[in-house]
JSON list of C-alpha atoms and ligand atoms in Angstrom, two decimals:
[
{"chain": "A", "resi": 42, "resn": "MET", "atom": "CA", "xyz": [12.85, 9.22, -19.80]},
{"chain": "A", "resi": 43, "resn": "SER", "atom": "CA", "xyz": [9.00, 9.14, -19.46]},
{"chain": "A", "resi": 44, "resn": "ILE", "atom": "CA", "xyz": [7.49, 6.70, -17.07]},
{"chain": "A", "resi": 45, "resn": "THR", "atom": "CA", "xyz": [6.51, 2.55, -18.44]},
{"chain": "A", "resi": 46, "resn": "ALA", "atom": "CA", "xyz": [6.25, -0.73, -17.43]},
{"chain": "A", "resi": 47, "resn": "ASN", "atom": "CA", "xyz": [9.25, -1.70, -15.68]},
{"chain": "A", "resi": 48, "resn": "LYS", "atom": "CA", "xyz": [10.69, 1.46, -14.97]},
{"chain": "A", "resi": 49, "resn": "VAL", "atom": "CA", "xyz": [11.55, 2.30, -11.06]},
{"chain": "A", "resi": 50, "resn": "VAL", "atom": "CA", "xyz": [9.67, 5.40, -10.48]},
{"chain": "A", "resi": 51, "resn": "SER", "atom": "CA", "xyz": [11.06, 7.59, -7.91]},
{"chain": "A", "resi": 52, "resn": "ILE", "atom": "CA", "xyz": [8.10, 10.04, -5.99]},
{"chain": "A", "resi": 53, "resn": "ASP", "atom": "CA", "xyz": [6.99, 12.67, -3.54]},
{"chain": "A", "resi": 54, "resn": "TYR", "atom": "CA", "xyz": [3.49, 12.12, -2.28]},
{"chain": "A", "resi": 55, "resn": "THR", "atom": "CA", "xyz": [1.03, 13.17, 0.09]},
{"chain": "A", "resi": 56, "resn": "LEU", "atom": "CA", "xyz": [-2.63, 11.18, 0.26]},
{"chain": "A", "resi": 57, "resn": "THR", "atom": "CA", "xyz": [-5.16, 12.55, 1.61]},
{"chain": "A", "resi": 58, "resn": "ASP", "atom": "CA", "xyz": [-8.91, 11.28, 2.33]},
{"chain": "A", "resi": 59, "resn": "ASP", "atom": "CA", "xyz": [-12.22, 13.13, 1.40]},
{"chain": "A", "resi": 60, "resn": "ASP", "atom": "CA", "xyz": [-11.98, 15.67, 4.54]},
{"chain": "A", "resi": 61, "resn": "GLY", "atom": "CA", "xyz": [-8.62, 17.26, 3.09]},
{"chain": "A", "resi": 62, "resn": "GLU", "atom": "CA", "xyz": [-6.55, 15.01, 6.74]},
{"chain": "A", "resi": 63, "resn": "VAL", "atom": "CA", "xyz": [-2.54, 13.58, 5.47]},
{"chain": "A", "resi": 64, "resn": "ILE", "atom": "CA", "xyz": [-3.32, 10.21, 5.87]},
{"chain": "A", "resi": 65, "resn": "ASP", "atom": "CA", "xyz": [0.23, 9.66, 4.86]},
{"chain": "A", "resi": 66, "resn": "THR", "atom": "CA", "xyz": [2.96, 11.35, 3.22]},
{"chain": "A", "resi": 67, "resn": "SER", "atom": "CA", "xyz": [6.97, 11.10, 2.17]},
{"chain": "A", "resi": 68, "resn": "THR", "atom": "CA", "xyz": [7.43, 14.79, 3.05]},
{"chain": "A", "resi": 69, "resn": "GLY", "atom": "CA", "xyz": [10.70, 14.80, 5.38]},
{"chain": "A", "resi": 70, "resn": "ALA", "atom": "CA", "xyz": [11.19, 11.26, 4.30]},
{"chain": "A", "resi": 71, "resn": "GLU", "atom": "CA", "xyz": [12.87, 9.60, 2.06]},
{"chain": "A", "resi": 72, "resn": "PRO", "atom": "CA", "xyz": [10.41, 9.04, -2.11]},
{"chain": "A", "resi": 73, "resn": "LEU", "atom": "CA", "xyz": [8.68, 6.09, -2.82]},
{"chain": "A", "resi": 74, "resn": "GLU", "atom": "CA", "xyz": [10.06, 4.08, -4.91]},
{"chain": "A", "resi": 75, "resn": "TYR", "atom": "CA", "xyz": [7.96, 1.29, -7.01]},
{"chain": "A", "resi": 76, "resn": "LEU", "atom": "CA", "xyz": [8.55, -0.51, -10.08]},
{"chain": "A", "resi": 77, "resn": "HIS", "atom": "CA", "xyz": [5.64, 0.84, -12.77]},
{"chain": "A", "resi": 78, "resn": "GLY", "atom": "CA", "xyz": [3.64, -1.70, -13.66]},
{"chain": "A", "resi": 79, "resn": "ALA", "atom": "CA", "xyz": [4.20, -4.43, -11.06]},
{"chain": "A", "resi": 80, "resn": "ASP", "atom": "CA", "xyz": [1.27, -3.59, -9.11]},
{"chain": "A", "resi": 81, "resn": "ASN", "atom": "CA", "xyz": [3.63, -1.83, -5.86]},
{"chain": "A", "resi": 82, "resn": "ILE", "atom": "CA", "xyz": [0.85, 1.04, -5.70]},
{"chain": "A", "resi": 83, "resn": "VAL", "atom": "CA", "xyz": [-2.99, 1.26, -6.49]},
{"chain": "A", "resi": 84, "resn": "PRO", "atom": "CA", "xyz": [-3.76, 1.01, -9.68]},
{"chain": "A", "resi": 85, "resn": "GLY", "atom": "CA", "xyz": [-5.51, 4.82, -9.89]},
{"chain": "A", "resi": 86, "resn": "LEU", "atom": "CA", "xyz": [-2.20, 5.69, -9.48]},
{"chain": "A", "resi": 87, "resn": "GLU", "atom": "CA", "xyz": [-0.33, 3.68, -11.59]},
{"chain": "A", "resi": 88, "resn": "GLY", "atom": "CA", "xyz": [-1.74, 4.45, -14.01]},
{"chain": "A", "resi": 89, "resn": "ALA", "atom": "CA", "xyz": [-2.19, 8.02, -14.10]},
{"chain": "A", "resi": 90, "resn": "LEU", "atom": "CA", "xyz": [1.73, 7.61, -13.23]},
{"chain": "A", "resi": 91, "resn": "GLU", "atom": "CA", "xyz": [1.99, 6.11, -16.84]},
{"chain": "A", "resi": 92, "resn": "GLY", "atom": "CA", "xyz": [3.95, 8.85, -19.72]},
{"chain": "A", "resi": 93, "resn": "LYS", "atom": "CA", "xyz": [4.24, 11.61, -16.90]},
{"chain": "A", "resi": 94, "resn": "ALA", "atom": "CA", "xyz": [7.67, 12.22, -16.39]},
{"chain": "A", "resi": 95, "resn": "VAL", "atom": "CA", "xyz": [10.47, 13.64, -13.98]},
{"chain": "A", "resi": 96, "resn": "GLY", "atom": "CA", "xyz": [8.69, 16.35, -12.75]},
{"chain": "A", "resi": 97, "resn": "ASP", "atom": "CA", "xyz": [5.81, 16.47, -13.37]},
{"chain": "A", "resi": 98, "resn": "GLU", "atom": "CA", "xyz": [3.25, 17.16, -10.37]},
{"chain": "A", "resi": 99, "resn": "LEU", "atom": "CA", "xyz": [-0.09, 15.74, -10.58]},
{"chain": "A", "resi": 100, "resn": "LYS", "atom": "CA", "xyz": [-3.49, 15.37, -8.59]},
{"chain": "A", "resi": 101, "resn": "VAL", "atom": "CA", "xyz": [-4.85, 12.56, -8.69]},
{"chain": "A", "resi": 102, "resn": "VAL", "atom": "CA", "xyz": [-8.19, 11.47, -7.23]},
{"chain": "A", "resi": 103, "resn": "ILE", "atom": "CA", "xyz": [-9.52, 7.93, -7.13]},
{"chain": "A", "resi": 104, "resn": "GLU", "atom": "CA", "xyz": [-12.08, 6.23, -6.30]},
{"chain": "A", "resi": 105, "resn": "PRO", "atom": "CA", "xyz": [-12.16, 3.36, -4.32]},
{"chain": "A", "resi": 106, "resn": "GLU", "atom": "CA", "xyz": [-12.48, 0.38, -6.93]},
{"chain": "A", "resi": 107, "resn": "ASP", "atom": "CA", "xyz": [-9.15, 1.80, -7.94]},
{"chain": "A", "resi": 108, "resn": "GLY", "atom": "CA", "xyz": [-7.73, 2.27, -4.40]},
{"chain": "A", "resi": 109, "resn": "TYR", "atom": "CA", "xyz": [-7.22, -0.21, -1.70]},
{"chain": "A", "resi": 110, "resn": "GLY", "atom": "CA", "xyz": [-11.29, -1.42, -2.74]},
{"chain": "A", "resi": 111, "resn": "GLU", "atom": "CA", "xyz": [-14.72, -1.07, -1.44]},
{"chain": "A", "resi": 112, "resn": "TYR", "atom": "CA", "xyz": [-15.77, -1.97, 2.24]},
{"chain": "A", "resi": 113, "resn": "GLU", "atom": "CA", "xyz": [-16.52, -5.45, 1.97]},
{"chain": "A", "resi": 114, "resn": "ALA", "atom": "CA", "xyz": [-18.91, -6.94, 4.74]},
{"chain": "A", "resi": 115, "resn": "GLU", "atom": "CA", "xyz": [-18.01, -10.15, 4.49]},
{"chain": "A", "resi": 116, "resn": "LEU", "atom": "CA", "xyz": [-14.39, -9.86, 5.18]},
{"chain": "A", "resi": 117, "resn": "ILE", "atom": "CA", "xyz": [-15.32, -9.55, 8.75]},
{"chain": "A", "resi": 118, "resn": "SER", "atom": "CA", "xyz": [-14.81, -12.97, 10.73]},
{"chain": "A", "resi": 119, "resn": "ILE", "atom": "CA", "xyz": [-13.96, -14.55, 14.55]},
{"chain": "A", "resi": 120, "resn": "VAL", "atom": "CA", "xyz": [-11.27, -16.81, 14.84]},
{"chain": "A", "resi": 121, "resn": "SER", "atom": "CA", "xyz": [-9.85, -18.08, 18.30]},
{"chain": "A", "resi": 122, "resn": "ARG", "atom": "CA", "xyz": [-6.90, -16.16, 19.93]},
{"chain": "A", "resi": 123, "resn": "GLY", "atom": "CA", "xyz": [-4.86, -20.08, 18.81]},
{"chain": "A", "resi": 124, "resn": "ASP", "atom": "CA", "xyz": [-5.31, -18.98, 15.41]},
{"chain": "A", "resi": 125, "resn": "ILE", "atom": "CA", "xyz": [-3.51, -16.01, 15.95]},
{"chain": "A", "resi": 126, "resn": "GLU", "atom": "CA", "xyz": [0.45, -17.02, 16.48]},
{"chain": "A", "resi": 127, "resn": "GLY", "atom": "CA", "xyz": [3.16, -15.61, 17.62]},
{"chain": "A", "resi": 128, "resn": "ILE", "atom": "CA", "xyz": [1.65, -11.87, 19.36]},
{"chain": "A", "resi": 129, "resn": "ASP", "atom": "CA", "xyz": [1.58, -12.07, 23.39]},
{"chain": "A", "resi": 130, "resn": "GLU", "atom": "CA", "xyz": [-1.28, -8.99, 24.14]},
{"chain": "A", "resi": 131, "resn": "LEU", "atom": "CA", "xyz": [-3.73, -8.76, 21.28]},
{"chain": "A", "resi": 132, "resn": "GLU", "atom": "CA", "xyz": [-5.23, -5.65, 21.18]},
{"chain": "A", "resi": 133, "resn": "VAL", "atom": "CA", "xyz": [-8.70, -3.44, 19.89]},
{"chain": "A", "resi": 134, "resn": "GLY", "atom": "CA", "xyz": [-7.10, -1.97, 16.42]},
{"chain": "A", "resi": 135, "resn": "MET", "atom": "CA", "xyz": [-4.33, -4.18, 16.67]},
{"chain": "A", "resi": 136, "resn": "GLU", "atom": "CA", "xyz": [-3.22, -4.65, 12.93]},
{"chain": "A", "resi": 137, "resn": "LEU", "atom": "CA", "xyz": [-1.77, -7.67, 11.95]},
{"chain": "A", "resi": 138, "resn": "HIS", "atom": "CA", "xyz": [0.19, -8.39, 9.23]},
{"chain": "A", "resi": 139, "resn": "ALA", "atom": "CA", "xyz": [-1.12, -11.83, 7.26]},
{"chain": "A", "resi": 140, "resn": "GLU", "atom": "CA", "xyz": [0.46, -13.74, 4.94]},
{"chain": "A", "resi": 141, "resn": "THR", "atom": "CA", "xyz": [-2.24, -14.93, 2.32]},
{"chain": "A", "resi": 142, "resn": "PRO", "atom": "CA", "xyz": [-2.09, -18.79, 0.83]},
{"chain": "A", "resi": 143, "resn": "ASP", "atom": "CA", "xyz": [-0.17, -17.53, -2.14]},
{"chain": "A", "resi": 144, "resn": "GLY", "atom": "CA", "xyz": [1.77, -15.93, -0.82]},
{"chain": "A", "resi": 145, "resn": "ASP", "atom": "CA", "xyz": [0.84, -11.98, -0.41]},
{"chain": "A", "resi": 146, "resn": "VAL", "atom": "CA", "xyz": [0.77, -10.19, 3.17]},
{"chain": "A", "resi": 147, "resn": "GLN", "atom": "CA", "xyz": [-2.55, -8.44, 4.16]},
{"chain": "A", "resi": 148, "resn": "ILE", "atom": "CA", "xyz": [-4.17, -6.59, 7.15]},
{"chain": "A", "resi": 149, "resn": "ILE", "atom": "CA", "xyz": [-5.73, -7.62, 9.54]},
{"chain": "A", "resi": 150, "resn": "THR", "atom": "CA", "xyz": [-7.39, -5.33, 11.63]},
{"chain": "A", "resi": 151, "resn": "ILE", "atom": "CA", "xyz": [-8.62, -6.56, 15.30]},
{"chain": "A", "resi": 152, "resn": "ARG", "atom": "CA", "xyz": [-12.51, -5.04, 16.09]},
{"chain": "A", "resi": 153, "resn": "GLU", "atom": "CA", "xyz": [-13.38, -7.08, 18.99]},
{"chain": "A", "resi": 154, "resn": "LEU", "atom": "CA", "xyz": [-11.94, -9.05, 21.66]},
{"chain": "A", "resi": 155, "resn": "ASP", "atom": "CA", "xyz": [-14.73, -11.18, 23.46]},
{"chain": "A", "resi": 156, "resn": "GLY", "atom": "CA", "xyz": [-12.96, -14.24, 25.39]},
{"chain": "A", "resi": 157, "resn": "ASP", "atom": "CA", "xyz": [-11.19, -16.03, 22.63]},
{"chain": "A", "resi": 158, "resn": "GLU", "atom": "CA", "xyz": [-13.06, -14.99, 20.38]},
{"chain": "A", "resi": 159, "resn": "VAL", "atom": "CA", "xyz": [-11.44, -12.44, 17.69]},
{"chain": "A", "resi": 160, "resn": "THR", "atom": "CA", "xyz": [-12.72, -10.51, 15.79]},
{"chain": "A", "resi": 161, "resn": "VAL", "atom": "CA", "xyz": [-11.35, -9.68, 12.86]},
{"chain": "A", "resi": 162, "resn": "ASP", "atom": "CA", "xyz": [-10.82, -7.33, 9.49]},
{"chain": "A", "resi": 163, "resn": "ALA", "atom": "CA", "xyz": [-9.44, -8.29, 6.39]},
{"chain": "A", "resi": 164, "resn": "ASN", "atom": "CA", "xyz": [-10.26, -4.96, 4.95]},
{"chain": "A", "resi": 165, "resn": "HIS", "atom": "CA", "xyz": [-7.16, -3.21, 4.07]},
{"chain": "A", "resi": 166, "resn": "PRO", "atom": "CA", "xyz": [-7.19, 0.08, 6.37]},
{"chain": "A", "resi": 167, "resn": "LEU", "atom": "CA", "xyz": [-8.12, 2.52, 3.11]},
{"chain": "A", "resi": 168, "resn": "ALA", "atom": "CA", "xyz": [-10.97, -0.08, 2.03]},
{"chain": "A", "resi": 169, "resn": "GLY", "atom": "CA", "xyz": [-14.25, 2.19, 0.90]},
{"chain": "A", "resi": 170, "resn": "GLN", "atom": "CA", "xyz": [-12.12, 5.44, 1.07]},
{"chain": "A", "resi": 171, "resn": "ARG", "atom": "CA", "xyz": [-11.89, 7.86, -2.50]},
{"chain": "A", "resi": 172, "resn": "LEU", "atom": "CA", "xyz": [-8.31, 8.86, -2.21]},
{"chain": "A", "resi": 173, "resn": "THR", "atom": "CA", "xyz": [-6.09, 11.61, -3.44]},
{"chain": "A", "resi": 174, "resn": "PHE", "atom": "CA", "xyz": [-2.23, 11.70, -4.02]},
{"chain": "A", "resi": 175, "resn": "GLN", "atom": "CA", "xyz": [-0.58, 14.92, -4.83]},
{"chain": "A", "resi": 176, "resn": "VAL", "atom": "CA", "xyz": [1.86, 13.22, -6.62]},
{"chain": "A", "resi": 177, "resn": "ARG", "atom": "CA", "xyz": [5.58, 14.98, -8.13]},
{"chain": "A", "resi": 178, "resn": "VAL", "atom": "CA", "xyz": [7.91, 12.58, -10.06]},
{"chain": "A", "resi": 179, "resn": "VAL", "atom": "CA", "xyz": [11.53, 13.12, -8.36]},
{"chain": "A", "resi": 180, "resn": "ASP", "atom": "CA", "xyz": [13.54, 10.16, -10.47]},
{"chain": "A", "resi": 181, "resn": "VAL", "atom": "CA", "xyz": [13.29, 7.50, -13.25]},
{"chain": "A", "resi": 182, "resn": "ARG", "atom": "CA", "xyz": [14.63, 4.63, -14.67]},
{"chain": "A", "resi": 183, "resn": "ASP", "atom": "CA", "xyz": [15.31, 1.22, -15.88]},
{"chain": "A", "resi": 184, "resn": "ALA", "atom": "CA", "xyz": [14.60, -1.85, -13.20]},
{"chain": "A", "resi": 185, "resn": "THR", "atom": "CA", "xyz": [17.87, -3.67, -12.66]},
{"chain": "A", "resi": 186, "resn": "ALA", "atom": "CA", "xyz": [17.63, -7.96, -14.26]},
{"chain": "A", "resi": 187, "resn": "ASP", "atom": "CA", "xyz": [16.90, -8.73, -10.15]},
{"chain": "A", "resi": 188, "resn": "GLU", "atom": "CA", "xyz": [14.47, -5.95, -9.73]},
{"chain": "A", "resi": 189, "resn": "LEU", "atom": "CA", "xyz": [12.36, -7.34, -12.55]},
{"chain": "A", "resi": 190, "resn": "ALA", "atom": "CA", "xyz": [12.21, -10.35, -11.63]},
{"chain": "A", "resi": 191, "resn": "HIS", "atom": "CA", "xyz": [11.86, -9.93, -7.46]},
{"chain": "A", "resi": 192, "resn": "GLY", "atom": "CA", "xyz": [8.96, -7.00, -8.97]},
{"chain": "A", "resi": 193, "resn": "HIS", "atom": "CA", "xyz": [9.87, -4.27, -6.34]},
{"chain": "A", "resi": 194, "resn": "PRO", "atom": "CA", "xyz": [12.92, -1.67, -6.52]},
{"chain": "A", "resi": 195, "resn": "HIS", "atom": "CA", "xyz": [15.75, -2.43, -4.34]},
{"chain": "A", "resi": 196, "resn": "GLY", "atom": "CA", "xyz": [17.06, 0.80, -3.85]},
{"chain": "A", "resi": 197, "resn": "GLU", "atom": "CA", "xyz": [20.64, 1.40, -2.41]},
{"chain": "A", "resi": 198, "resn": "ASP", "atom": "CA", "xyz": [20.73, -0.85, 0.71]},
{"chain": "A", "resi": 199, "resn": "ASP", "atom": "CA", "xyz": [21.44, -4.50, 0.95]},
{"chain": "A", "resi": 200, "resn": "HIS", "atom": "CA", "xyz": [18.85, -6.45, -0.49]},
{"chain": "A", "resi": 201, "resn": "GLU", "atom": "CA", "xyz": [18.34, -10.27, 0.68]},
{"chain": "A", "resi": 202, "resn": "HIS", "atom": "CA", "xyz": [15.97, -12.46, -0.09]},
{"chain": "B", "resi": 1138, "resn": "LIG", "atom": "ZN1", "xyz": [13.53, -8.15, -4.24]}
]
């Protein structure tokens, strides 16, 4: 079975930056499962996996535009502490999960704290970076109707939403 839209794909992967530093890896953990064609993973990686099959290994170098986007200075803004709910102690470098108006989860990084002013950065932490993925395809299967409706895989655990 090869990878096409609506397949649930499991991959082992290691992600490194331009200096060869490991940013993320599935080594020592479960393979990453995603629904192909549903934007679960960055476009450059999803495109490279199209048509691949179990056992295939590939190295993919992804420019920011096909990864987490270019770094955009306009995405830095200043809010007041009161705008950030649910967190008692804010710290520089802290990554918060915020929900956008259309329901996507966005990572916001706190860059600066000055009295009541909080400088927040809505760029993805990997924005502007060239990414190198070393990937091995571990499993490919048909998605269930539930998974297709939700737009992501459900794995073996019970899933409540
Ligand atoms: Zn779901």
